[in-house]
Coordinates of C-alpha atoms in Angstrom, one line a residue:
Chain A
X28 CA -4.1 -20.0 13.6
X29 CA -2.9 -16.4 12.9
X30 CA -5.2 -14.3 10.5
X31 CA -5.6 -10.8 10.0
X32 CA -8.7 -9.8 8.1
X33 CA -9.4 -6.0 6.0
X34 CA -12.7 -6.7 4.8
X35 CA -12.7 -3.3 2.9
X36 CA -10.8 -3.9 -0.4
X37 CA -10.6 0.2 -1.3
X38 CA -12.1 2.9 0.2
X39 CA -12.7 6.7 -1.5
X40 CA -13.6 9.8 0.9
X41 CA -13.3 13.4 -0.3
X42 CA -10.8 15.5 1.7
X43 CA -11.4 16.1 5.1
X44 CA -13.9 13.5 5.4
X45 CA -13.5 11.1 8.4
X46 CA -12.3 7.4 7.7
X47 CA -12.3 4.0 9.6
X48 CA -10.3 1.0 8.4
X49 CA -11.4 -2.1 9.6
X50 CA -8.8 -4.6 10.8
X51 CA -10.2 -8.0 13.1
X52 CA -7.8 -10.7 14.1
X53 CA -7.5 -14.2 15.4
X54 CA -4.6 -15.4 17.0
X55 CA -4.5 -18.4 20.2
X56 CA -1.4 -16.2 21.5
X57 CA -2.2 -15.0 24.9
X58 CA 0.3 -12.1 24.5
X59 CA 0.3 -10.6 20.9
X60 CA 1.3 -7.2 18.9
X61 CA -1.1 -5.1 16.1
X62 CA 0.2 -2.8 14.1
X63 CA -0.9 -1.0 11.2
X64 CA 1.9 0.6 8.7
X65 CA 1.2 2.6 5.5
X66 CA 2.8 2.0 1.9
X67 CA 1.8 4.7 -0.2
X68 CA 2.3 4.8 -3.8
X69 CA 6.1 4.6 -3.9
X70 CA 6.4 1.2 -2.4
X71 CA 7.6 1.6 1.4
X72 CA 6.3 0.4 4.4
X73 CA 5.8 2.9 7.2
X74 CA 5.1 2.0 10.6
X75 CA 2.2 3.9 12.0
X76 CA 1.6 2.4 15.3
X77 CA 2.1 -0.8 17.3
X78 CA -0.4 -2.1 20.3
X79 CA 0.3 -4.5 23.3
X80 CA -2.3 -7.5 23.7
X81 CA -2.5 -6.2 27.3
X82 CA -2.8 -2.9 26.6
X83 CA -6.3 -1.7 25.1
X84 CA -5.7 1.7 26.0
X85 CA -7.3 3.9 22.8
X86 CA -4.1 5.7 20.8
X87 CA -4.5 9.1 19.3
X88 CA -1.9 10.9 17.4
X89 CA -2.4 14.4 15.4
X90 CA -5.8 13.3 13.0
X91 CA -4.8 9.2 13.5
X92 CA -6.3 7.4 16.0
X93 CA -6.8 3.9 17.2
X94 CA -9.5 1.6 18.6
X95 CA -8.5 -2.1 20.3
X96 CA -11.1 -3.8 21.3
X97 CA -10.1 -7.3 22.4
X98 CA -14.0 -8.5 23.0
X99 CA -14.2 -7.8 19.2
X100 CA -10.8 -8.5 18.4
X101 CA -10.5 -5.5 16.5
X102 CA -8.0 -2.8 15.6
X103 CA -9.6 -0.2 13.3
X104 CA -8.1 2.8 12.7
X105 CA -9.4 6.0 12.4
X106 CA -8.6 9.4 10.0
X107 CA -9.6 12.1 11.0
X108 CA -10.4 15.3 8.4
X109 CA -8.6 13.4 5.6
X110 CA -6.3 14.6 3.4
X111 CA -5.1 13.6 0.1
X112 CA -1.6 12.6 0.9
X113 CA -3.0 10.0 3.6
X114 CA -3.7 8.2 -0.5
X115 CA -2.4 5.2 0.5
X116 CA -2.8 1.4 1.1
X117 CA -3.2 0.5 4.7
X118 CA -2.0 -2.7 6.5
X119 CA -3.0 -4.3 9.5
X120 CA -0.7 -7.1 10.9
X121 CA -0.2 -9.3 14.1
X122 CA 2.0 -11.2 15.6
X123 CA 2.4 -13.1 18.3
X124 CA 5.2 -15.6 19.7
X125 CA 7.4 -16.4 17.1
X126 CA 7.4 -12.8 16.3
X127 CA 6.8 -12.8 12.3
X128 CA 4.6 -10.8 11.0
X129 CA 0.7 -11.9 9.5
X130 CA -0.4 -9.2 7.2
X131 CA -4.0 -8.9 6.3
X132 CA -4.6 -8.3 3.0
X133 CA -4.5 -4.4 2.9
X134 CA -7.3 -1.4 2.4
X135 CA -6.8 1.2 -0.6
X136 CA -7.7 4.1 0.9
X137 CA -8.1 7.5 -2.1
X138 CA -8.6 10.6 -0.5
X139 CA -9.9 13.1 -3.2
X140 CA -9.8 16.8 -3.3
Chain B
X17 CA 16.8 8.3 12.3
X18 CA 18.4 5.2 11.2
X19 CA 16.7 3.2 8.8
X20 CA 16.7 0.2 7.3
X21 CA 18.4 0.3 3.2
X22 CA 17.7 -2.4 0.5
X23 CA 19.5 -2.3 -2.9
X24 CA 19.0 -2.7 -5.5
X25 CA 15.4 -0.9 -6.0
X26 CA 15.0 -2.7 -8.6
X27 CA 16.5 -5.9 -10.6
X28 CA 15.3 -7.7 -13.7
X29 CA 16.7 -10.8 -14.5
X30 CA 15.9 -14.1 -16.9
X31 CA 14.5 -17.4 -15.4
X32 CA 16.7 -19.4 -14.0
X33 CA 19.1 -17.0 -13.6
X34 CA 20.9 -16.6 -9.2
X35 CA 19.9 -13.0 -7.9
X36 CA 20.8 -11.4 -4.7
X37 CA 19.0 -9.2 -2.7
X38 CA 20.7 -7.4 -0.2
X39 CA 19.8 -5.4 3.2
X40 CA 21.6 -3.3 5.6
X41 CA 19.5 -3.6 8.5
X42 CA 19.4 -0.8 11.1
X43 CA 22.3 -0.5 13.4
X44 CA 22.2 -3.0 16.7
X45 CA 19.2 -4.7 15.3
X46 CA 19.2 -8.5 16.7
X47 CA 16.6 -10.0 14.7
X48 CA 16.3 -9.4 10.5
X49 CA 13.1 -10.5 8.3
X50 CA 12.7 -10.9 4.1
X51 CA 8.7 -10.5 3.5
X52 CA 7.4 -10.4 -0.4
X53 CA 4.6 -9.2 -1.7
X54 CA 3.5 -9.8 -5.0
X55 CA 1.8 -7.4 -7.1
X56 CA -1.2 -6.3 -5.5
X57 CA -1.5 -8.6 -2.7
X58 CA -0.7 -9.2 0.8
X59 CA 2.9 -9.3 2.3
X60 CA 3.8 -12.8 3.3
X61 CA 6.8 -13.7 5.5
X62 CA 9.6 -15.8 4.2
X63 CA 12.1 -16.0 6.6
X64 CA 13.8 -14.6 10.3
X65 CA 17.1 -15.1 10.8
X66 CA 19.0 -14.4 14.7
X67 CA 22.4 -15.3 15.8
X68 CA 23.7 -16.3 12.7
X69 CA 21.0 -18.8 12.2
X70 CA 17.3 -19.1 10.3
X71 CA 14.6 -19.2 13.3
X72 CA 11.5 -19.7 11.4
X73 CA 10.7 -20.0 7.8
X74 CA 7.7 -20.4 6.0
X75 CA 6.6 -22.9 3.0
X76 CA 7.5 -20.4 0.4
X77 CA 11.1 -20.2 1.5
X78 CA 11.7 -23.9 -0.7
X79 CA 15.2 -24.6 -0.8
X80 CA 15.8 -22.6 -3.9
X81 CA 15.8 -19.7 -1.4
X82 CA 19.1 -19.1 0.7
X83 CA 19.7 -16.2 3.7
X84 CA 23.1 -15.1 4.8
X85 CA 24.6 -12.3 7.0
X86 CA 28.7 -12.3 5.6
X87 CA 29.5 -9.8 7.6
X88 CA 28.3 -7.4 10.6
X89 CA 25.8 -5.3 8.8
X90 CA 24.3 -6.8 5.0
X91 CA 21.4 -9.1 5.4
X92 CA 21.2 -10.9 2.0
X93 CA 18.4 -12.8 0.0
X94 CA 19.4 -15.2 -2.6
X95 CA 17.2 -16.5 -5.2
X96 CA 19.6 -19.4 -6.8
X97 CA 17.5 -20.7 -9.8
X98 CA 14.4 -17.7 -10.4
X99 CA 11.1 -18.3 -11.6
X100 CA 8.3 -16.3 -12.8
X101 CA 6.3 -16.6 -9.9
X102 CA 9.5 -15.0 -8.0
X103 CA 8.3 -11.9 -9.6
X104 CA 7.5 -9.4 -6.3
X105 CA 8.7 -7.0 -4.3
X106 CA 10.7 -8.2 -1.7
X107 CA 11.2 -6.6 1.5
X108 CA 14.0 -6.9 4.2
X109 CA 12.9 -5.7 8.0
X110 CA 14.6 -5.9 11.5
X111 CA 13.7 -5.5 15.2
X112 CA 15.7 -4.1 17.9
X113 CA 15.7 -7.1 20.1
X114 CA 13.2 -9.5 22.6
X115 CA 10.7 -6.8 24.1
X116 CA 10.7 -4.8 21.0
X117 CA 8.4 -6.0 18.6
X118 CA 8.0 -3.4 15.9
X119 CA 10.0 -4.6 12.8
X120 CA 11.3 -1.8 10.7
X121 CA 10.9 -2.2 6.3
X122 CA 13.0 -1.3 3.9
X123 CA 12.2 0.5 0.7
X124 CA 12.0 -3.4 -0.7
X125 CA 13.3 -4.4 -4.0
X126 CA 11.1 -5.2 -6.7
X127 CA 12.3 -8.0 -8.5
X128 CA 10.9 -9.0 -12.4
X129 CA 11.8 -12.1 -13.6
X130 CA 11.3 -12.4 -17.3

């Protein structure tokens, strides 16, 4: 079975503190995708970043930055110095074969000046 | 940067009553996507549609629910008979082809149904 799982329901950090989000995974797929995109208040989805099963290479862009760690089956991701327009929720998803997407269930993340 | 377009934003509209949601989904995309998410919750897939024809389609997508491409671009959605439960946002996505697995979103379109 496909899961995705964000055990933190809502997170609150004052600006330019450091942030992980959590995101863990199961998934019988021997080659599989993780992403993470954003939907801030206004309602969209952004994609963020997208990892290869095969590929656990660590991903840093600007103050983002990602940690795969198939052993764990893990995906967190990582704000650095935060900033109150990274107020957002956060999703983690996989997928795997038949390409649709498994969302987990989404972290709140306020950033407060 | 192309992008993926949804309209309406937003549609209210009485139980029972047909609606149609409708997606342009980014130029030379092969493979197109409706997710909702109701308020406050996960999205969940409904439905992926290539060459012409529904793929996969999960247990939401009940036979009330209805995908269509008419023509070379719009992606539609149709609800025929709403419910309450329909109430969500509803989001269209699509992927470039095999070998590229990111799926682009639309802005969604939130639907009420009163």
């Amino acid at each position: 079975a496909q899961k995705v799982t964000q055990a933190q329901t809502e997170i609150s950090v004052v600006e330019k503190e450091d942030v992980t989000l959590d995101c863990v995974y199961e998934t019988r797929d021997t080659t599989y995708y993780l992403f993470w995109y954003k939907q801030p208040p206004s309602g969209e989805l952004v994609f963020l970043i997208r990892r290869n099963s095969f590929d656990e290479q660590n991903e840093i862009s600007g103050r983002y930055s990602w940690n795969f760690q198939k052993s764990t089956s893990s995906f967190n991701f990582t704000i650095t110095a935060s900033q109150v327009v990274d107020s957002a929720v956060y999703f983690c998803a996989l997928s795997g074969n038949f390409n649709k997407f498994y969302f987990g269930s989404g972290t709140k993340l306020n950033v407060k000046p | 940067e192309p992008e993926v377009t949804q309209t309406p934003s937003h549609q209210v509209t009485q139980m029972g009553q047909e609606v149609i949601l409708r997606c342009v989904p980014i130029s030379n995309h092969l493979y197109f996507y409706w997710y909702r998410q109701i308020l406050g919750q996960k999205v969940e897939f409904l439905v992926s549609f290539y060459n012409n024809e529904i793929s996969e389609k999960s247990e939401i997508f009940d036979d009330q629910f209805s995908v269509e491409r008419p023509d070379g671009s719009n992606f539609t959605l149709k609800i025929r008979s709403t419910k309450l439960e329909d109430s969500a946002m509803y989001f269209c996505a699509s992927r470039a082809g095999r070998g590229r697995e990111t799926q682009y979103f639309g802005p969604g379109t939130r639907l009420l149904v009163l």
